[in-house]
Amino acid sequence: MAIFDWVRRLVGQKATRADEGFISGDVLPKVLEPTVFSVPSTSWPGTPFPETPNPAVTSPAGSEQTLVLEKLPEEFGRLASWRGSLILLVTSGSQFLDNVFMTSSNMALASIQEEFDVTSSNLQWMISAYTLTFGGFLLLAGALSDRYGKKKILCLGLFWLSVWTLAIGFGRSFIQLTVFRGIQGIGAAMTVPSAIGIISSYFTGVDRTRALSIYAASGTLGFCAGLIFGGFLTSSLGWRYIFYFIVIITGSLGVLGFIVLPRDRVDTKVRPQMDYFGAVLSTAGLILLQFVLSGGGVYGWDKPFIMVLLILSVGMLVSFVLWEKYVSNPLMPLPLWKIPNFAGLWVAGFTCYGSYQNVIYYIVLAAQQVDHLSAGDTALRFLPMGVIGFIVSLGTGKLLEYMNGKYLLLAGLILTVLAPVPSALTVTSTTDFWVNVLATSLISISAVSLIFVTTSTTILTTVPAEVKSLCGGMLNTAFQIGSGVALAISAATTEAVDIEKEHSVAQQYSTGLWCSTGLAGLGLIIGLIAVRRRGISPEDRIGGAVAL
């Protein structure tokens, strides 16, 4: 512990007030007075949010909810400092790994299927088990991060990932792999909202926008790195080495995070009792919904147990919303949805990311089963996608310093609509990767990079600092559920249109890609109507609060 304390002092810094944020130095806490807002049930208060509140939310059984904003000491810093760079390394590294876990396993599916003699219908659970728990626990993980400390939850998540990643590498049956993947997803859910919360609370103004763009870029880079990393290792040393090597990175980030991340400052005197019942309702409802969306295409939507679970999951989520309206300590304060642009940005993320994941699913299959490429060759050909995604993510962060967020959001949504079209038109007529996959891969990664950076940055500048982790979890829940919905729609459509009529695999992929265009088109319409320019301009983000 003495060594850790010495390193903390070595990388420590002060924060002093500057014109647009803070300059680097040693940590200087700032204690401010508490603020109380009474929120009518029909509107959010007209006063802008302070930059660094710590809310304790109460909602009496009447028609009014009260948001208590308790100002607590916080640490601030600059991106251009040793400590700021290391904090960004840990937080962005966790986002990088979450995407590596998703895509590297895709590249190993064929080898896993051969080793354990798994049917094609059951093989998809190697991926779905991870997304089930990842999406299901995001909301709870965000609330826990804001309540008990972002650093604690992030480091715990990285430790959890390390343990279960190693377990997957040593798994001896397909059932073990599937169970371990599901448990692994809980750790990934812990890292996302806590990392977003740390970035949003530690950095200010332009530094925050740039840090969030780097965070998003690390996700797109991780996605492509997972394809390349997984493809080459599967083709050479074997699929198990994917997990042996990744655990080294997760463990190292966990140790570094314990040393350099800002200390958690949680005031136990104003903290209400945890909404455990709401946590059970939301987590169980989201997991069941994810299961239904993943399993409907495998087992059939007409199966009684699928229909029962769908009704049960929707009922639990509706009950959760009603419970949050009247409980005195809500897990998810409902007034958050009344913030201008919040719901519109959430839906934009839902439709865009769902369409994007659907596109990736089909073009990776097209590369291997239509173009007949090996895992290694497929990985190599997706290198341009990683480069473009990284550049667009960083560029979007820079553009947000000068442009209104709505324009960048609409640009991303338009590209999301267009992305599936080249592959949908050509996949049935050629087996040339550069013709039927490349264009769609580059457009789709550009679209999701634009939307991820824009939605993350604009949402996180409209909410109190101490619920930023919760809002990060809510946004990423939209991404995960959107992925499940998009795959469920395309699976049901291709089953009815192509599989039952015994159409070719290429035709099935083309139909699935057109489904992505339809979902993205719906998101574009909603984005045009529900997202306003007011509140997401560069001036609003530099100021750190939205003038409502």
XYZ file of C-alpha atoms in Angstrom, residues 17 49 152 162 176 193 215-216 221 236 258 281 297 303 305 340 352 366 399 406 424 454 487 495 527:
25
model
C -10.110 27.733 -11.434
C -28.108 22.372 -13.495
C -14.836 1.244 -6.721
C -10.156 -10.797 -15.315
C -19.274 -23.853 -19.196
C -21.210 3.704 -16.763
C -13.375 7.195 -25.202
C -15.701 6.577 -28.160
C -10.788 0.711 -32.279
C -2.481 -19.620 -35.186
C -6.667 1.609 -8.301
C -37.442 -5.258 -11.484
C -35.172 -16.136 -33.770
C -43.307 -20.846 -29.007
C -42.519 -19.921 -23.516
C -34.932 18.503 -23.404
C -28.390 3.630 -34.771
C -20.890 -12.500 -45.799
C -16.379 19.271 -34.579
C -28.070 18.134 -33.779
C -27.577 -5.290 -49.696
C -22.532 13.092 -30.154
C -31.282 -8.790 -34.771
C -37.072 -16.552 -41.718
C -34.127 12.497 -34.544
